[in-house]
PDB file of C-alpha atoms and ligand atoms in Angstrom:
ATOM      1  CA  MET A   1     -57.152 -59.994 -27.149  1.00 98.00           C
ATOM      2  CA  ILE A   2     -58.916 -58.751 -24.322  1.00 98.00           C
ATOM      3  CA  LEU A   3     -57.983 -59.966 -20.597  1.00 98.00           C
ATOM      4  CA  VAL A   4     -61.504 -60.147 -18.284  1.00 98.00           C
ATOM      5  CA  GLY A   5     -60.686 -59.337 -14.518  1.00 97.00           C
ATOM      6  CA  GLN A   6     -58.451 -57.280 -12.328  1.00 97.00           C
ATOM      7  CA  TYR A   7     -54.801 -57.804 -11.018  1.00 98.00           C
ATOM      8  CA  ASP A   8     -55.868 -58.407  -7.604  1.00 97.00           C
ATOM      9  CA  SER A   9     -56.867 -62.120  -8.755  1.00 97.00           C
ATOM     10  CA  PRO A  10     -53.475 -63.929  -8.774  1.00 98.00           C
ATOM     11  CA  TYR A  11     -55.231 -66.557 -11.559  1.00 98.00           C
ATOM     12  CA  VAL A  12     -56.108 -63.139 -13.975  1.00 98.00           C
ATOM     13  CA  ARG A  13     -52.429 -61.871 -13.040  1.00 98.00           C
ATOM     14  CA  ARG A  14     -50.893 -65.135 -13.763  1.00 98.00           C
ATOM     15  CA  VAL A  15     -52.467 -64.877 -17.211  1.00 99.00           C
ATOM     16  CA  ALA A  16     -51.471 -61.483 -17.645  1.00 98.00           C
ATOM     17  CA  VAL A  17     -47.789 -62.094 -16.899  1.00 98.00           C
ATOM     18  CA  SER A  18     -47.454 -64.979 -18.902  1.00 98.00           C
ATOM     19  CA  LEU A  19     -49.172 -62.892 -22.168  1.00 98.00           C
ATOM     20  CA  ARG A  20     -46.267 -60.234 -21.211  1.00 98.00           C
ATOM     21  CA  VAL A  21     -43.607 -62.873 -20.587  1.00 98.00           C
ATOM     22  CA  LEU A  22     -44.448 -64.422 -24.083  1.00 98.00           C
ATOM     23  CA  GLY A  23     -44.801 -60.843 -25.802  1.00 98.00           C
ATOM     24  CA  PHE A  24     -48.418 -61.234 -26.708  1.00 98.00           C
ATOM     25  CA  ASN A  25     -50.555 -57.550 -26.617  1.00 98.00           C
ATOM     26  CA  TYR A  26     -53.977 -57.237 -24.637  1.00 98.00           C
ATOM     27  CA  GLU A  27     -56.702 -54.829 -23.826  1.00 98.00           C
ATOM     28  CA  HIS A  28     -57.751 -55.240 -20.296  1.00 98.00           C
ATOM     29  CA  ASP A  29     -61.109 -55.186 -19.204  1.00 97.00           C
ATOM     30  CA  THR A  30     -61.175 -54.531 -15.670  1.00 96.00           C
ATOM     31  CA  ARG A  31     -64.912 -54.792 -15.061  1.00 94.00           C
ATOM     32  CA  SER A  32     -65.056 -56.475 -11.235  1.00 93.00           C
ATOM     33  CA  VAL A  33     -66.206 -59.797 -10.731  1.00 92.00           C
ATOM     34  CA  PHE A  34     -68.020 -58.453  -7.741  1.00 92.00           C
ATOM     35  CA  ALA A  35     -69.416 -54.825  -8.743  1.00 93.00           C
ATOM     36  CA  ASP A  36     -70.362 -56.336 -12.245  1.00 94.00           C
ATOM     37  CA  PHE A  37     -71.410 -59.683 -11.481  1.00 95.00           C
ATOM     38  CA  ASP A  38     -74.011 -59.425 -14.422  1.00 96.00           C
ATOM     39  CA  ALA A  39     -71.933 -58.009 -17.456  1.00 95.00           C
ATOM     40  CA  MET A  40     -69.283 -60.481 -16.355  1.00 96.00           C
ATOM     41  CA  ARG A  41     -71.490 -63.667 -16.849  1.00 97.00           C
ATOM     42  CA  GLU A  42     -72.020 -62.286 -20.241  1.00 96.00           C
ATOM     43  CA  VAL A  43     -68.706 -62.948 -20.888  1.00 97.00           C
ATOM     44  CA  ASN A  44     -68.636 -66.233 -18.350  1.00 97.00           C
ATOM     45  CA  PRO A  45     -71.495 -67.922 -17.203  1.00 97.00           C
ATOM     46  CA  LEU A  46     -69.536 -68.930 -14.296  1.00 97.00           C
ATOM     47  CA  GLY A  47     -69.538 -65.417 -13.733  1.00 97.00           C
ATOM     48  CA  ARG A  48     -65.432 -65.566 -12.526  1.00 97.00           C
ATOM     49  CA  ILE A  49     -62.199 -64.369 -13.836  1.00 97.00           C
ATOM     50  CA  PRO A  50     -60.016 -64.435 -15.394  1.00 98.00           C
ATOM     51  CA  SER A  51     -61.644 -64.653 -19.159  1.00 98.00           C
ATOM     52  CA  LEU A  52     -59.461 -64.401 -22.377  1.00 98.00           C
ATOM     53  CA  VAL A  53     -61.740 -62.952 -25.431  1.00 98.00           C
ATOM     54  CA  LEU A  54     -59.302 -63.880 -28.679  1.00 98.00           C
ATOM     55  CA  ASP A  55     -59.450 -61.747 -31.821  1.00 97.00           C
ATOM     56  CA  ASP A  56     -62.072 -63.848 -33.541  1.00 98.00           C
ATOM     57  CA  GLY A  57     -64.280 -63.705 -30.681  1.00 97.00           C
ATOM     58  CA  GLU A  58     -63.779 -67.165 -29.039  1.00 98.00           C
ATOM     59  CA  VAL A  59     -63.602 -66.777 -25.301  1.00 98.00           C
ATOM     60  CA  LEU A  60     -61.762 -68.917 -23.199  1.00 98.00           C
ATOM     61  CA  ILE A  61     -62.067 -69.395 -19.406  1.00 98.00           C
ATOM     62  CA  ASP A  62     -60.391 -70.590 -16.541  1.00 98.00           C
ATOM     63  CA  SER A  63     -56.757 -69.335 -16.399  1.00 98.00           C
ATOM     64  CA  ALA A  64     -55.104 -73.150 -16.731  1.00 98.00           C
ATOM     65  CA  ALA A  65     -57.080 -73.346 -20.271  1.00 98.00           C
ATOM     66  CA  ILE A  66     -55.721 -69.995 -21.069  1.00 98.00           C
ATOM     67  CA  LEU A  67     -52.037 -70.891 -20.024  1.00 98.00           C
ATOM     68  CA  ASP A  68     -52.642 -74.050 -21.929  1.00 98.00           C
ATOM     69  CA  TRP A  69     -53.722 -72.118 -25.208  1.00 98.00           C
ATOM     70  CA  LEU A  70     -50.818 -69.973 -24.663  1.00 98.00           C
ATOM     71  CA  ASP A  71     -48.293 -72.496 -24.305  1.00 98.00           C
ATOM     72  CA  GLN A  72     -49.749 -74.558 -27.563  1.00 98.00           C
ATOM     73  CA  THR A  73     -49.917 -71.405 -29.530  1.00 98.00           C
ATOM     74  CA  VAL A  74     -46.338 -70.447 -28.983  1.00 98.00           C
ATOM     75  CA  GLY A  75     -45.065 -73.822 -29.131  1.00 97.00           C
ATOM     76  CA  PRO A  76     -43.002 -76.500 -26.899  1.00 96.00           C
ATOM     77  CA  GLU A  77     -39.424 -74.285 -27.102  1.00 96.00           C
ATOM     78  CA  ARG A  78     -40.842 -71.366 -25.605  1.00 97.00           C
ATOM     79  CA  ALA A  79     -43.712 -72.803 -23.489  1.00 98.00           C
ATOM     80  CA  LEU A  80     -44.043 -71.871 -19.925  1.00 98.00           C
ATOM     81  CA  VAL A  81     -44.489 -75.642 -18.502  1.00 98.00           C
ATOM     82  CA  PRO A  82     -42.137 -78.244 -20.090  1.00 96.00           C
ATOM     83  CA  PRO A  83     -43.132 -80.696 -22.553  1.00 95.00           C
ATOM     84  CA  ALA A  84     -42.903 -84.069 -20.696  1.00 97.00           C
ATOM     85  CA  GLY A  85     -40.863 -86.171 -18.254  1.00 97.00           C
ATOM     86  CA  PRO A  86     -39.950 -85.182 -14.733  1.00 97.00           C
ATOM     87  CA  GLU A  87     -39.386 -81.821 -15.282  1.00 95.00           C
ATOM     88  CA  ARG A  88     -43.151 -81.464 -16.443  1.00 97.00           C
ATOM     89  CA  ARG A  89     -44.067 -83.408 -13.352  1.00 98.00           C
ATOM     90  CA  ARG A  90     -42.236 -81.041 -10.936  1.00 97.00           C
ATOM     91  CA  ALA A  91     -43.474 -78.113 -12.421  1.00 97.00           C
ATOM     92  CA  LEU A  92     -47.535 -79.165 -12.483  1.00 98.00           C
ATOM     93  CA  ARG A  93     -46.765 -80.188  -8.727  1.00 98.00           C
ATOM     94  CA  LEU A  94     -45.784 -76.790  -7.905  1.00 98.00           C
ATOM     95  CA  ILE A  95     -48.481 -75.277 -10.189  1.00 98.00           C
ATOM     96  CA  ALA A  96     -50.916 -77.139  -8.039  1.00 98.00           C
ATOM     97  CA  LEU A  97     -49.258 -76.428  -4.637  1.00 98.00           C
ATOM     98  CA  ALA A  98     -49.447 -72.831  -5.406  1.00 98.00           C
ATOM     99  CA  THR A  99     -52.876 -72.591  -6.916  1.00 98.00           C
ATOM    100  CA  GLY A 100     -54.277 -74.967  -4.000  1.00 98.00           C
ATOM    101  CA  ALA A 101     -53.085 -72.132  -1.362  1.00 98.00           C
ATOM    102  CA  ILE A 102     -54.589 -69.529  -3.745  1.00 98.00           C
ATOM    103  CA  ASP A 103     -58.126 -71.566  -3.931  1.00 98.00           C
ATOM    104  CA  LYS A 104     -57.620 -72.463   0.346  1.00 98.00           C
ATOM    105  CA  VAL A 105     -56.596 -69.172   1.442  1.00 98.00           C
ATOM    106  CA  GLY A 106     -59.388 -67.440  -0.693  1.00 97.00           C
ATOM    107  CA  ALA A 107     -61.986 -69.683   0.446  1.00 97.00           C
ATOM    108  CA  ALA A 108     -60.667 -68.959   4.252  1.00 97.00           C
ATOM    109  CA  ALA A 109     -60.836 -65.222   3.287  1.00 96.00           C
ATOM    110  CA  TYR A 110     -64.613 -64.935   1.445  1.00 95.00           C
ATOM    111  CA  GLU A 111     -65.741 -66.414   4.713  1.00 95.00           C
ATOM    112  CA  ARG A 112     -63.765 -63.888   7.114  1.00 94.00           C
ATOM    113  CA  LEU A 113     -64.332 -60.970   4.669  1.00 93.00           C
ATOM    114  CA  ILE A 114     -67.786 -61.301   3.198  1.00 94.00           C
ATOM    115  CA  ARG A 115     -69.989 -63.932   4.850  1.00 94.00           C
ATOM    116  CA  PRO A 116     -71.575 -62.211   7.682  1.00 94.00           C
ATOM    117  CA  ALA A 117     -70.031 -62.516  10.995  1.00 92.00           C
ATOM    118  CA  ALA A 118     -73.295 -64.293  12.579  1.00 94.00           C
ATOM    119  CA  LEU A 119     -72.688 -66.884   9.822  1.00 94.00           C
ATOM    120  CA  ARG A 120     -68.750 -67.146  10.184  1.00 93.00           C
ATOM    121  CA  TRP A 121     -67.606 -70.886  10.197  1.00 95.00           C
ATOM    122  CA  PRO A 122     -64.575 -70.831  12.388  1.00 96.00           C
ATOM    123  CA  GLU A 123     -63.613 -74.426  12.069  1.00 97.00           C
ATOM    124  CA  TRP A 124     -63.897 -74.332   7.990  1.00 97.00           C
ATOM    125  CA  ILE A 125     -61.719 -71.021   8.176  1.00 97.00           C
ATOM    126  CA  GLU A 126     -58.731 -72.654  10.350  1.00 97.00           C
ATOM    127  CA  ARG A 127     -59.250 -75.736   8.387  1.00 98.00           C
ATOM    128  CA  CYS A 128     -58.813 -74.129   5.188  1.00 98.00           C
ATOM    129  CA  ARG A 129     -56.066 -72.028   6.280  1.00 98.00           C
ATOM    130  CA  THR A 130     -54.228 -75.094   7.741  1.00 98.00           C
ATOM    131  CA  GLN A 131     -54.119 -76.251   4.173  1.00 98.00           C
ATOM    132  CA  GLY A 132     -52.957 -73.033   2.327  1.00 98.00           C
ATOM    133  CA  ALA A 133     -50.081 -73.081   4.709  1.00 98.00           C
ATOM    134  CA  GLY A 134     -49.433 -76.851   4.292  1.00 98.00           C
ATOM    135  CA  ALA A 135     -48.670 -75.451   0.319  1.00 98.00           C
ATOM    136  CA  ILE A 136     -46.926 -72.532   1.428  1.00 98.00           C
ATOM    137  CA  ALA A 137     -44.443 -74.671   3.225  1.00 98.00           C
ATOM    138  CA  ALA A 138     -44.383 -77.311   0.686  1.00 98.00           C
ATOM    139  CA  LEU A 139     -43.407 -74.611  -1.929  1.00 98.00           C
ATOM    140  CA  ALA A 140     -40.740 -73.029   0.346  1.00 98.00           C
ATOM    141  CA  ALA A 141     -38.775 -76.041   0.892  1.00 98.00           C
ATOM    142  CA  GLU A 142     -38.411 -76.125  -2.967  1.00 96.00           C
ATOM    143  CA  PRO A 143     -34.830 -75.605  -4.406  1.00 93.00           C
ATOM    144  CA  TRP A 144     -36.022 -72.201  -6.644  1.00 93.00           C
ATOM    145  CA  PRO A 145     -32.584 -71.157  -8.105  1.00 86.00           C
ATOM    146  CA  ALA A 146     -31.347 -67.617  -8.337  1.00 83.00           C
ATOM    147  CA  ARG A 147     -31.598 -67.167 -12.191  1.00 80.00           C
ATOM    148  CA  PRO A 148     -33.770 -69.695 -13.976  1.00 72.00           C
ATOM    149  CA  ARG A 149     -35.761 -69.053 -16.933  1.00 82.00           C
ATOM    150  CA  LEU A 150     -39.295 -67.846 -15.815  1.00 93.00           C
ATOM    151  CA  GLU A 151     -41.760 -70.484 -15.833  1.00 97.00           C
ATOM    152  CA  GLN A 152     -45.083 -70.982 -15.123  1.00 98.00           C
ATOM    153  CA  ALA A 153     -44.125 -72.725 -12.002  1.00 97.00           C
ATOM    154  CA  ALA A 154     -42.487 -69.314 -10.688  1.00 97.00           C
ATOM    155  CA  ILE A 155     -45.050 -67.056 -12.088  1.00 98.00           C
ATOM    156  CA  THR A 156     -48.133 -68.876 -10.333  1.00 98.00           C
ATOM    157  CA  THR A 157     -45.674 -69.605  -7.214  1.00 98.00           C
ATOM    158  CA  ALA A 158     -45.068 -65.740  -7.320  1.00 98.00           C
ATOM    159  CA  CYS A 159     -48.675 -64.317  -8.234  1.00 98.00           C
ATOM    160  CA  SER A 160     -49.717 -66.734  -5.178  1.00 98.00           C
ATOM    161  CA  ILE A 161     -47.764 -65.069  -2.592  1.00 98.00           C
ATOM    162  CA  ARG A 162     -48.458 -61.571  -3.377  1.00 98.00           C
ATOM    163  CA  TYR A 163     -52.262 -62.833  -3.166  1.00 98.00           C
ATOM    164  CA  VAL A 164     -51.817 -64.564   0.037  1.00 98.00           C
ATOM    165  CA  ARG A 165     -49.913 -61.508   1.829  1.00 98.00           C
ATOM    166  CA  MET A 166     -52.840 -59.366   0.154  1.00 97.00           C
ATOM    167  CA  ALA A 167     -55.843 -61.864   1.601  1.00 97.00           C
ATOM    168  CA  ASP A 168     -54.120 -63.331   4.570  1.00 97.00           C
ATOM    169  CA  PRO A 169     -51.098 -61.725   5.631  1.00 97.00           C
ATOM    170  CA  ASP A 170     -50.222 -63.604   8.952  1.00 97.00           C
ATOM    171  CA  LEU A 171     -49.895 -66.795   6.776  1.00 98.00           C
ATOM    172  CA  LEU A 172     -46.586 -65.155   5.063  1.00 98.00           C
ATOM    173  CA  PRO A 173     -44.604 -62.643   6.726  1.00 97.00           C
ATOM    174  CA  PRO A 174     -41.491 -61.608   5.379  1.00 96.00           C
ATOM    175  CA  GLY A 175     -38.787 -63.676   6.885  1.00 97.00           C
ATOM    176  CA  ARG A 176     -40.394 -66.654   7.803  1.00 97.00           C
ATOM    177  CA  PHE A 177     -39.676 -68.287   4.475  1.00 98.00           C
ATOM    178  CA  PRO A 178     -36.677 -66.785   2.615  1.00 97.00           C
ATOM    179  CA  THR A 179     -36.479 -69.052  -0.188  1.00 96.00           C
ATOM    180  CA  LEU A 180     -40.425 -67.331  -0.847  1.00 97.00           C
ATOM    181  CA  ASP A 181     -39.452 -64.286  -0.350  1.00 97.00           C
ATOM    182  CA  ALA A 182     -36.481 -64.368  -2.275  1.00 96.00           C
ATOM    183  CA  LEU A 183     -38.500 -65.601  -5.401  1.00 96.00           C
ATOM    184  CA  SER A 184     -41.160 -62.954  -4.960  1.00 97.00           C
ATOM    185  CA  ALA A 185     -38.242 -60.032  -4.603  1.00 97.00           C
ATOM    186  CA  ARG A 186     -36.914 -61.404  -8.057  1.00 96.00           C
ATOM    187  CA  CYS A 187     -40.087 -61.930  -9.865  1.00 97.00           C
ATOM    188  CA  GLU A 188     -41.835 -58.771  -8.554  1.00 97.00           C
ATOM    189  CA  ALA A 189     -38.591 -56.776 -10.186  1.00 96.00           C
ATOM    190  CA  LEU A 190     -39.572 -57.961 -13.414  1.00 96.00           C
ATOM    191  CA  PRO A 191     -41.577 -55.178 -15.829  1.00 97.00           C
ATOM    192  CA  ALA A 192     -44.264 -58.096 -16.524  1.00 98.00           C
ATOM    193  CA  PHE A 193     -45.065 -58.312 -12.584  1.00 98.00           C
ATOM    194  CA  GLN A 194     -44.773 -54.360 -12.106  1.00 98.00           C
ATOM    195  CA  ALA A 195     -47.043 -54.045 -14.790  1.00 98.00           C
ATOM    196  CA  THR A 196     -49.708 -56.047 -13.077  1.00 98.00           C
ATOM    197  CA  TRP A 197     -48.990 -55.602  -9.325  1.00 98.00           C
ATOM    198  CA  PRO A 198     -51.992 -55.470  -7.620  1.00 96.00           C
ATOM    199  CA  ALA A 199     -52.157 -52.891  -4.743  1.00 87.00           C
ATOM    200  CA  GLU A 200     -54.803 -54.075  -2.545  1.00 90.00           C
ATOM    201  CA  TYR A 201     -57.275 -56.894  -2.212  1.00 92.00           C
ATOM    202  CA  ALA A 202     -60.703 -55.315  -3.720  1.00 86.00           C
ATOM    203  CA  LEU A 203     -63.306 -58.085  -1.834  1.00 86.00           C
ATOM    204  CA  PRO A 204     -67.069 -56.509  -1.030  1.00 86.00           C
ATOM    205  CA  ARG A 205     -66.384 -56.884   3.137  1.00 86.00           C
ATOM    206  CA  SER A 206     -69.239 -57.656   5.098  1.00 85.00           C
ATOM    207  CA  GLY A 207     -67.981 -55.366   7.908  1.00 72.00           C
TER     208      GLY A 207
HETATM  209  N1  GSH B   1     -60.145 -71.811 -11.572  1.00 62.72           N
HETATM  210  C1  GSH B   1     -60.140 -70.626 -11.888  1.00 62.72           C
HETATM  211  C2  GSH B   1     -60.080 -70.022 -10.746  1.00 62.72           C
HETATM  212  C3  GSH B   1     -60.779 -68.713 -10.982  1.00 62.72           C
HETATM  213  C4  GSH B   1     -60.820 -67.599  -9.654  1.00 62.72           C
HETATM  214  O1  GSH B   1     -61.018 -68.530  -8.704  1.00 62.72           O
HETATM  215  N2  GSH B   1     -61.486 -66.618 -10.033  1.00 62.72           N
HETATM  216  C5  GSH B   1     -62.236 -65.987  -8.756  1.00 62.72           C
HETATM  217  C6  GSH B   1     -60.992 -64.735  -8.237  1.00 62.72           C
HETATM  218  S1  GSH B   1     -59.418 -65.100  -7.869  1.00 62.72           S
HETATM  219  C7  GSH B   1     -63.430 -65.471  -8.986  1.00 62.72           C
HETATM  220  O2  GSH B   1     -63.316 -65.780 -10.171  1.00 62.72           O
HETATM  221  N3  GSH B   1     -64.254 -65.331  -8.202  1.00 62.72           N
HETATM  222  C8  GSH B   1     -65.594 -65.056  -8.034  1.00 62.72           C
HETATM  223  C9  GSH B   1     -66.089 -65.885  -7.577  1.00 62.72           C
HETATM  224  O3  GSH B   1     -66.215 -67.335  -7.831  1.00 62.72           O
HETATM  225  O4  GSH B   1     -67.527 -65.806  -7.507  1.00 62.72           O
HETATM  226  C10 GSH B   1     -59.271 -70.345 -12.775  1.00 62.72           C
HETATM  227  O5  GSH B   1     -57.717 -70.884 -12.622  1.00 62.72           O
HETATM  228  O6  GSH B   1     -59.042 -69.546 -13.904  1.00 62.72           O
END
């Protein structure tokens, strides 16, 4: 199978980490969602990442749909989201907070970095950053056990932490939330995270 998208996208990264944790092999197509926009739209009509091209040519789009396919493929015993009950509800809440933080911090970053300065809307940027900060604080208030089984809530939250630290470091400086620092350090030390570490945020910048 082929995973399309670069690892500075936390959505791509959470899929890549999940594939590795579950023992799947994949090729990595690193075309850029910005620089290779037309080619990207040939894979996904939305022109977004990630996509996962399966061995029979079927193309899965959207990280949640890809992760759902992964969980279905490995079955409930190995699935990264618990199958039912309070544990599943908690996992889905944490994943919603972590992906919501990505969406809001990302929206503010696109506004600050891509949009020409004369067209920026400071109040909108601050609203998005406030929403992202709220999600981060809620995640920090959760108990993150020191050695739990690596599940999707932890994978997505760790990918979200790294993304926020690249896109808007002032929102999550080391030391502000020790629980998130510990979760991030624990996850980033694992082979699946080290193999997908994004060194920089490759966003086109308007200057
Ligand atoms: N809900 C989607 C969100 C994917 C997403 O936001 N991808 C970003 C990169 S992090 C993207 O493709 N941005 C380019 C664009 O939307 O134009 C998912 O979970 O896959």
